[in-house]
């Protein structure tokens, strides 16, 4: 069974509309602007979790939606994939931190329990939600419509564009969008190498986001660390060193041997090109 383009556009539009509409309602209710996204994200995530199985059953003809999305797998496959993603995130951040220290950053060690909880919640929330949406649903839907090769690059491009920051000058925005596109390719490649299990991508994405938040807010003084094109301290994948780190990760992922643990996962090799309903 093959989905239709109309539904592929309409489904995320409704979810985004719900998220933005809830923020508007919260604004009318007097909720501060900086608190609106976090509050609106809770019912929006609930809507995503409830609607995704329905979408896969209706448009993909999939009887086991959570397994097809890569969320459900055997425990060895899940834990191995998640740990691998976290280790890759740590390696990427280590490269960036070493470069920052050479460029003049200083350790400041100002971590607090609220900051740690904030970083953990940010990593888990962003990592799980965005991977479920982009490398779970979107990559799968585009694969059914276009084939895996074109779907991999298109989902990465859309992932990059939805993170556009209009407050940045073009000289900073364009490298950031390029870094996000490369990050989207790396995350999709990681899921493909894990035979469709999504938790490695969740670990890499969430570990990178939450880890950078803790480093930049509580562990490093980033003043005077060089030009943004080399070391973008707002988002490190928008600088040359971030690009270099992602390029190394992509090379490693494409050269790695098959993960024997995830190979025996009971997922039906979703969204890797091995199975396509057409």
mmCIF file with all atom_site columns, N, CA, C and O in Angstrom, residues 172-207:
data_model
loop_
_atom_site.group_PDB
_atom_site.id
_atom_site.type_symbol
_atom_site.label_atom_id
_atom_site.label_alt_id
_atom_site.label_comp_id
_atom_site.label_asym_id
_atom_site.label_entity_id
_atom_site.label_seq_id
_atom_site.pdbx_PDB_ins_code
_atom_site.Cartn_x
_atom_site.Cartn_y
_atom_site.Cartn_z
_atom_site.occupancy
_atom_site.B_iso_or_equiv
_atom_site.pdbx_formal_charge
_atom_site.auth_seq_id
_atom_site.auth_comp_id
_atom_site.auth_asym_id
_atom_site.auth_atom_id
_atom_site.pdbx_PDB_model_num
ATOM 1   N N  . UNK A 1 172 ? 25.586 33.448 8.935  1.00 0.00 ? 172 UNK A N  1
ATOM 2   C CA . UNK A 1 172 ? 25.501 32.430 9.986  1.00 0.00 ? 172 UNK A CA 1
ATOM 3   C C  . UNK A 1 172 ? 24.387 31.431 9.705  1.00 0.00 ? 172 UNK A C  1
ATOM 4   O O  . UNK A 1 172 ? 24.505 30.250 10.041 1.00 0.00 ? 172 UNK A O  1
ATOM 5   N N  . UNK A 1 173 ? 23.293 31.911 9.084  1.00 0.00 ? 173 UNK A N  1
ATOM 6   C CA . UNK A 1 173 ? 22.144 31.035 8.848  1.00 0.00 ? 173 UNK A CA 1
ATOM 7   C C  . UNK A 1 173 ? 22.454 29.948 7.831  1.00 0.00 ? 173 UNK A C  1
ATOM 8   O O  . UNK A 1 173 ? 22.123 28.777 8.040  1.00 0.00 ? 173 UNK A O  1
ATOM 9   N N  . UNK A 1 174 ? 23.092 30.288 6.723  1.00 0.00 ? 174 UNK A N  1
ATOM 10  C CA . UNK A 1 174 ? 23.342 29.307 5.666  1.00 0.00 ? 174 UNK A CA 1
ATOM 11  C C  . UNK A 1 174 ? 24.249 28.163 6.139  1.00 0.00 ? 174 UNK A C  1
ATOM 12  O O  . UNK A 1 174 ? 23.945 26.985 5.879  1.00 0.00 ? 174 UNK A O  1
ATOM 13  N N  . UNK A 1 175 ? 25.382 28.432 6.849  1.00 0.00 ? 175 UNK A N  1
ATOM 14  C CA . UNK A 1 175 ? 26.164 27.313 7.379  1.00 0.00 ? 175 UNK A CA 1
ATOM 15  C C  . UNK A 1 175 ? 25.386 26.464 8.383  1.00 0.00 ? 175 UNK A C  1
ATOM 16  O O  . UNK A 1 175 ? 25.570 25.250 8.445  1.00 0.00 ? 175 UNK A O  1
ATOM 17  N N  . UNK A 1 176 ? 24.500 27.111 9.158  1.00 0.00 ? 176 UNK A N  1
ATOM 18  C CA . UNK A 1 176 ? 23.693 26.361 10.119 1.00 0.00 ? 176 UNK A CA 1
ATOM 19  C C  . UNK A 1 176 ? 22.733 25.427 9.401  1.00 0.00 ? 176 UNK A C  1
ATOM 20  O O  . UNK A 1 176 ? 22.587 24.256 9.779  1.00 0.00 ? 176 UNK A O  1
ATOM 21  N N  . UNK A 1 177 ? 22.074 25.916 8.346  1.00 0.00 ? 177 UNK A N  1
ATOM 22  C CA . UNK A 1 177 ? 21.157 25.074 7.581  1.00 0.00 ? 177 UNK A CA 1
ATOM 23  C C  . UNK A 1 177 ? 21.909 23.910 6.926  1.00 0.00 ? 177 UNK A C  1
ATOM 24  O O  . UNK A 1 177 ? 21.406 22.786 6.857  1.00 0.00 ? 177 UNK A O  1
ATOM 25  N N  . UNK A 1 178 ? 23.118 24.200 6.435  1.00 0.00 ? 178 UNK A N  1
ATOM 26  C CA . UNK A 1 178 ? 23.923 23.127 5.862  1.00 0.00 ? 178 UNK A CA 1
ATOM 27  C C  . UNK A 1 178 ? 24.309 22.085 6.889  1.00 0.00 ? 178 UNK A C  1
ATOM 28  O O  . UNK A 1 178 ? 24.288 20.881 6.621  1.00 0.00 ? 178 UNK A O  1
ATOM 29  N N  . UNK A 1 179 ? 24.673 22.531 8.085  1.00 0.00 ? 179 UNK A N  1
ATOM 30  C CA . UNK A 1 179 ? 25.006 21.594 9.151  1.00 0.00 ? 179 UNK A CA 1
ATOM 31  C C  . UNK A 1 179 ? 23.811 20.755 9.574  1.00 0.00 ? 179 UNK A C  1
ATOM 32  O O  . UNK A 1 179 ? 23.934 19.555 9.833  1.00 0.00 ? 179 UNK A O  1
ATOM 33  N N  . UNK A 1 180 ? 22.634 21.377 9.629  1.00 0.00 ? 180 UNK A N  1
ATOM 34  C CA . UNK A 1 180 ? 21.417 20.638 9.982  1.00 0.00 ? 180 UNK A CA 1
ATOM 35  C C  . UNK A 1 180 ? 21.063 19.603 8.920  1.00 0.00 ? 180 UNK A C  1
ATOM 36  O O  . UNK A 1 180 ? 20.612 18.504 9.235  1.00 0.00 ? 180 UNK A O  1
ATOM 37  N N  . UNK A 1 181 ? 21.263 19.968 7.640  1.00 0.00 ? 181 UNK A N  1
ATOM 38  C CA . UNK A 1 181 ? 21.018 19.008 6.569  1.00 0.00 ? 181 UNK A CA 1
ATOM 39  C C  . UNK A 1 181 ? 21.954 17.802 6.711  1.00 0.00 ? 181 UNK A C  1
ATOM 40  O O  . UNK A 1 181 ? 21.523 16.644 6.611  1.00 0.00 ? 181 UNK A O  1
ATOM 41  N N  . UNK A 1 182 ? 23.218 18.066 6.983  1.00 0.00 ? 182 UNK A N  1
ATOM 42  C CA . UNK A 1 182 ? 24.181 16.974 7.162  1.00 0.00 ? 182 UNK A CA 1
ATOM 43  C C  . UNK A 1 182 ? 23.834 16.138 8.388  1.00 0.00 ? 182 UNK A C  1
ATOM 44  O O  . UNK A 1 182 ? 23.949 14.902 8.367  1.00 0.00 ? 182 UNK A O  1
ATOM 45  N N  . UNK A 1 183 ? 23.379 16.778 9.447  1.00 0.00 ? 183 UNK A N  1
ATOM 46  C CA . UNK A 1 183 ? 22.965 16.069 10.658 1.00 0.00 ? 183 UNK A CA 1
ATOM 47  C C  . UNK A 1 183 ? 21.791 15.150 10.349 1.00 0.00 ? 183 UNK A C  1
ATOM 48  O O  . UNK A 1 183 ? 21.727 14.007 10.823 1.00 0.00 ? 183 UNK A O  1
ATOM 49  N N  . UNK A 1 184 ? 20.833 15.633 9.535  1.00 0.00 ? 184 UNK A N  1
ATOM 50  C CA . UNK A 1 184 ? 19.692 14.802 9.156  1.00 0.00 ? 184 UNK A CA 1
ATOM 51  C C  . UNK A 1 184 ? 20.110 13.574 8.369  1.00 0.00 ? 184 UNK A C  1
ATOM 52  O O  . UNK A 1 184 ? 19.543 12.495 8.530  1.00 0.00 ? 184 UNK A O  1
ATOM 53  N N  . UNK A 1 185 ? 21.121 13.722 7.503  1.00 0.00 ? 185 UNK A N  1
ATOM 54  C CA . UNK A 1 185 ? 21.636 12.573 6.749  1.00 0.00 ? 185 UNK A CA 1
ATOM 55  C C  . UNK A 1 185 ? 22.318 11.583 7.690  1.00 0.00 ? 185 UNK A C  1
ATOM 56  O O  . UNK A 1 185 ? 22.133 10.365 7.579  1.00 0.00 ? 185 UNK A O  1
ATOM 57  N N  . UNK A 1 186 ? 23.117 12.099 8.624  1.00 0.00 ? 186 UNK A N  1
ATOM 58  C CA . UNK A 1 186 ? 23.803 11.228 9.587  1.00 0.00 ? 186 UNK A CA 1
ATOM 59  C C  . UNK A 1 186 ? 22.796 10.434 10.402 1.00 0.00 ? 186 UNK A C  1
ATOM 60  O O  . UNK A 1 186 ? 22.948 9.213  10.602 1.00 0.00 ? 186 UNK A O  1
ATOM 61  N N  . UNK A 1 187 ? 21.742 11.089 10.885 1.00 0.00 ? 187 UNK A N  1
ATOM 62  C CA . UNK A 1 187 ? 20.740 10.409 11.706 1.00 0.00 ? 187 UNK A CA 1
ATOM 63  C C  . UNK A 1 187 ? 20.003 9.335  10.906 1.00 0.00 ? 187 UNK A C  1
ATOM 64  O O  . UNK A 1 187 ? 19.739 8.238  11.418 1.00 0.00 ? 187 UNK A O  1
ATOM 65  N N  . UNK A 1 188 ? 19.689 9.629  9.651  1.00 0.00 ? 188 UNK A N  1
ATOM 66  C CA . UNK A 1 188 ? 19.030 8.626  8.810  1.00 0.00 ? 188 UNK A CA 1
ATOM 67  C C  . UNK A 1 188 ? 19.971 7.460  8.517  1.00 0.00 ? 188 UNK A C  1
ATOM 68  O O  . UNK A 1 188 ? 19.550 6.298  8.495  1.00 0.00 ? 188 UNK A O  1
ATOM 69  N N  . UNK A 1 189 ? 21.254 7.755  8.298  1.00 0.00 ? 189 UNK A N  1
ATOM 70  C CA . UNK A 1 189 ? 22.233 6.701  8.048  1.00 0.00 ? 189 UNK A CA 1
ATOM 71  C C  . UNK A 1 189 ? 22.392 5.806  9.277  1.00 0.00 ? 189 UNK A C  1
ATOM 72  O O  . UNK A 1 189 ? 22.535 4.581  9.158  1.00 0.00 ? 189 UNK A O  1
ATOM 73  N N  . UNK A 1 190 ? 22.344 6.411  10.449 1.00 0.00 ? 190 UNK A N  1
ATOM 74  C CA . UNK A 1 190 ? 22.447 5.635  11.681 1.00 0.00 ? 190 UNK A CA 1
ATOM 75  C C  . UNK A 1 190 ? 21.261 4.697  11.822 1.00 0.00 ? 190 UNK A C  1
ATOM 76  O O  . UNK A 1 190 ? 21.423 3.517  12.157 1.00 0.00 ? 190 UNK A O  1
ATOM 77  N N  . UNK A 1 191 ? 20.062 5.191  11.549 1.00 0.00 ? 191 UNK A N  1
ATOM 78  C CA . UNK A 1 191 ? 18.897 4.315  11.636 1.00 0.00 ? 191 UNK A CA 1
ATOM 79  C C  . UNK A 1 191 ? 18.966 3.197  10.599 1.00 0.00 ? 191 UNK A C  1
ATOM 80  O O  . UNK A 1 191 ? 18.631 2.047  10.877 1.00 0.00 ? 191 UNK A O  1
ATOM 81  N N  . UNK A 1 192 ? 19.411 3.505  9.404  1.00 0.00 ? 192 UNK A N  1
ATOM 82  C CA . UNK A 1 192 ? 19.520 2.489  8.369  1.00 0.00 ? 192 UNK A CA 1
ATOM 83  C C  . UNK A 1 192 ? 20.500 1.399  8.793  1.00 0.00 ? 192 UNK A C  1
ATOM 84  O O  . UNK A 1 192 ? 20.241 0.203  8.618  1.00 0.00 ? 192 UNK A O  1
ATOM 85  N N  . UNK A 1 193 ? 21.643 1.796  9.369  1.00 0.00 ? 193 UNK A N  1
ATOM 86  C CA . UNK A 1 193 ? 22.624 0.818  9.825  1.00 0.00 ? 193 UNK A CA 1
ATOM 87  C C  . UNK A 1 193 ? 22.131 -0.024 10.983 1.00 0.00 ? 193 UNK A C  1
ATOM 88  O O  . UNK A 1 193 ? 22.612 -1.139 11.198 1.00 0.00 ? 193 UNK A O  1
ATOM 89  N N  . UNK A 1 194 ? 21.154 0.507  11.724 1.00 0.00 ? 194 UNK A N  1
ATOM 90  C CA . UNK A 1 194 ? 20.555 -0.244 12.833 1.00 0.00 ? 194 UNK A CA 1
ATOM 91  C C  . UNK A 1 194 ? 19.336 -1.037 12.391 1.00 0.00 ? 194 UNK A C  1
ATOM 92  O O  . UNK A 1 194 ? 18.532 -1.463 13.224 1.00 0.00 ? 194 UNK A O  1
ATOM 93  N N  . UNK A 1 195 ? 19.175 -1.219 11.088 1.00 0.00 ? 195 UNK A N  1
ATOM 94  C CA . UNK A 1 195 ? 18.073 -2.004 10.526 1.00 0.00 ? 195 UNK A CA 1
ATOM 95  C C  . UNK A 1 195 ? 16.714 -1.480 10.967 1.00 0.00 ? 195 UNK A C  1
ATOM 96  O O  . UNK A 1 195 ? 15.814 -2.252 11.285 1.00 0.00 ? 195 UNK A O  1
ATOM 97  N N  . UNK A 1 196 ? 16.581 -0.161 10.989 1.00 0.00 ? 196 UNK A N  1
ATOM 98  C CA . UNK A 1 196 ? 15.288 0.438  11.265 1.00 0.00 ? 196 UNK A CA 1
ATOM 99  C C  . UNK A 1 196 ? 15.029 0.776  12.712 1.00 0.00 ? 196 UNK A C  1
ATOM 100 O O  . UNK A 1 196 ? 14.059 1.468  13.013 1.00 0.00 ? 196 UNK A O  1
ATOM 101 N N  . UNK A 1 197 ? 15.844 0.309  13.640 1.00 0.00 ? 197 UNK A N  1
ATOM 102 C CA . UNK A 1 197 ? 15.660 0.667  15.049 1.00 0.00 ? 197 UNK A CA 1
ATOM 103 C C  . UNK A 1 197 ? 15.978 2.151  15.208 1.00 0.00 ? 197 UNK A C  1
ATOM 104 O O  . UNK A 1 197 ? 17.029 2.632  14.783 1.00 0.00 ? 197 UNK A O  1
ATOM 105 N N  . UNK A 1 198 ? 15.091 2.894  15.828 1.00 0.00 ? 198 UNK A N  1
ATOM 106 C CA . UNK A 1 198 ? 15.181 4.347  15.877 1.00 0.00 ? 198 UNK A CA 1
ATOM 107 C C  . UNK A 1 198 ? 16.007 4.867  17.045 1.00 0.00 ? 198 UNK A C  1
ATOM 108 O O  . UNK A 1 198 ? 16.406 6.038  17.059 1.00 0.00 ? 198 UNK A O  1
ATOM 109 N N  . UNK A 1 199 ? 16.319 4.021  18.030 1.00 0.00 ? 199 UNK A N  1
ATOM 110 C CA . UNK A 1 199 ? 16.872 4.528  19.289 1.00 0.00 ? 199 UNK A CA 1
ATOM 111 C C  . UNK A 1 199 ? 18.307 5.019  19.173 1.00 0.00 ? 199 UNK A C  1
ATOM 112 O O  . UNK A 1 199 ? 18.752 5.837  19.983 1.00 0.00 ? 199 UNK A O  1
ATOM 113 N N  . UNK A 1 200 ? 19.052 4.564  18.202 1.00 0.00 ? 200 UNK A N  1
ATOM 114 C CA . UNK A 1 200 ? 20.384 5.119  18.004 1.00 0.00 ? 200 UNK A CA 1
ATOM 115 C C  . UNK A 1 200 ? 20.313 6.564  17.572 1.00 0.00 ? 200 UNK A C  1
ATOM 116 O O  . UNK A 1 200 ? 21.058 7.427  18.064 1.00 0.00 ? 200 UNK A O  1
ATOM 117 N N  . UNK A 1 201 ? 19.401 6.867  16.634 1.00 0.00 ? 201 UNK A N  1
ATOM 118 C CA . UNK A 1 201 ? 19.202 8.250  16.193 1.00 0.00 ? 201 UNK A CA 1
ATOM 119 C C  . UNK A 1 201 ? 18.685 9.111  17.336 1.00 0.00 ? 201 UNK A C  1
ATOM 120 O O  . UNK A 1 201 ? 19.091 10.274 17.493 1.00 0.00 ? 201 UNK A O  1
ATOM 121 N N  . UNK A 1 202 ? 17.799 8.562  18.172 1.00 0.00 ? 202 UNK A N  1
ATOM 122 C CA . UNK A 1 202 ? 17.307 9.303  19.339 1.00 0.00 ? 202 UNK A CA 1
ATOM 123 C C  . UNK A 1 202 ? 18.456 9.614  20.290 1.00 0.00 ? 202 UNK A C  1
ATOM 124 O O  . UNK A 1 202 ? 18.574 10.731 20.814 1.00 0.00 ? 202 UNK A O  1
ATOM 125 N N  . UNK A 1 203 ? 19.330 8.623  20.523 1.00 0.00 ? 203 UNK A N  1
ATOM 126 C CA . UNK A 1 203 ? 20.465 8.842  21.419 1.00 0.00 ? 203 UNK A CA 1
ATOM 127 C C  . UNK A 1 203 ? 21.425 9.886  20.888 1.00 0.00 ? 203 UNK A C  1
ATOM 128 O O  . UNK A 1 203 ? 21.897 10.752 21.635 1.00 0.00 ? 203 UNK A O  1
ATOM 129 N N  . UNK A 1 204 ? 21.744 9.832  19.587 1.00 0.00 ? 204 UNK A N  1
ATOM 130 C CA . UNK A 1 204 ? 22.662 10.805 18.995 1.00 0.00 ? 204 UNK A CA 1
ATOM 131 C C  . UNK A 1 204 ? 22.057 12.201 19.016 1.00 0.00 ? 204 UNK A C  1
ATOM 132 O O  . UNK A 1 204 ? 22.708 13.165 19.426 1.00 0.00 ? 204 UNK A O  1
ATOM 133 N N  . UNK A 1 205 ? 20.814 12.328 18.584 1.00 0.00 ? 205 UNK A N  1
ATOM 134 C CA . UNK A 1 205 ? 20.157 13.633 18.517 1.00 0.00 ? 205 UNK A CA 1
ATOM 135 C C  . UNK A 1 205 ? 19.964 14.211 19.922 1.00 0.00 ? 205 UNK A C  1
ATOM 136 O O  . UNK A 1 205 ? 20.353 15.357 20.201 1.00 0.00 ? 205 UNK A O  1
ATOM 137 N N  . UNK A 1 206 ? 19.366 13.426 20.800 1.00 0.00 ? 206 UNK A N  1
ATOM 138 C CA . UNK A 1 206 ? 19.117 13.907 22.154 1.00 0.00 ? 206 UNK A CA 1
ATOM 139 C C  . UNK A 1 206 ? 20.397 14.157 22.934 1.00 0.00 ? 206 UNK A C  1
ATOM 140 O O  . UNK A 1 206 ? 20.507 15.133 23.683 1.00 0.00 ? 206 UNK A O  1
ATOM 141 N N  . UNK A 1 207 ? 21.388 13.274 22.763 1.00 0.00 ? 207 UNK A N  1
ATOM 142 C CA . UNK A 1 207 ? 22.667 13.464 23.450 1.00 0.00 ? 207 UNK A CA 1
ATOM 143 C C  . UNK A 1 207 ? 23.379 14.712 22.990 1.00 0.00 ? 207 UNK A C  1
ATOM 144 O O  . UNK A 1 207 ? 23.974 15.442 23.802 1.00 0.00 ? 207 UNK A O  1
#
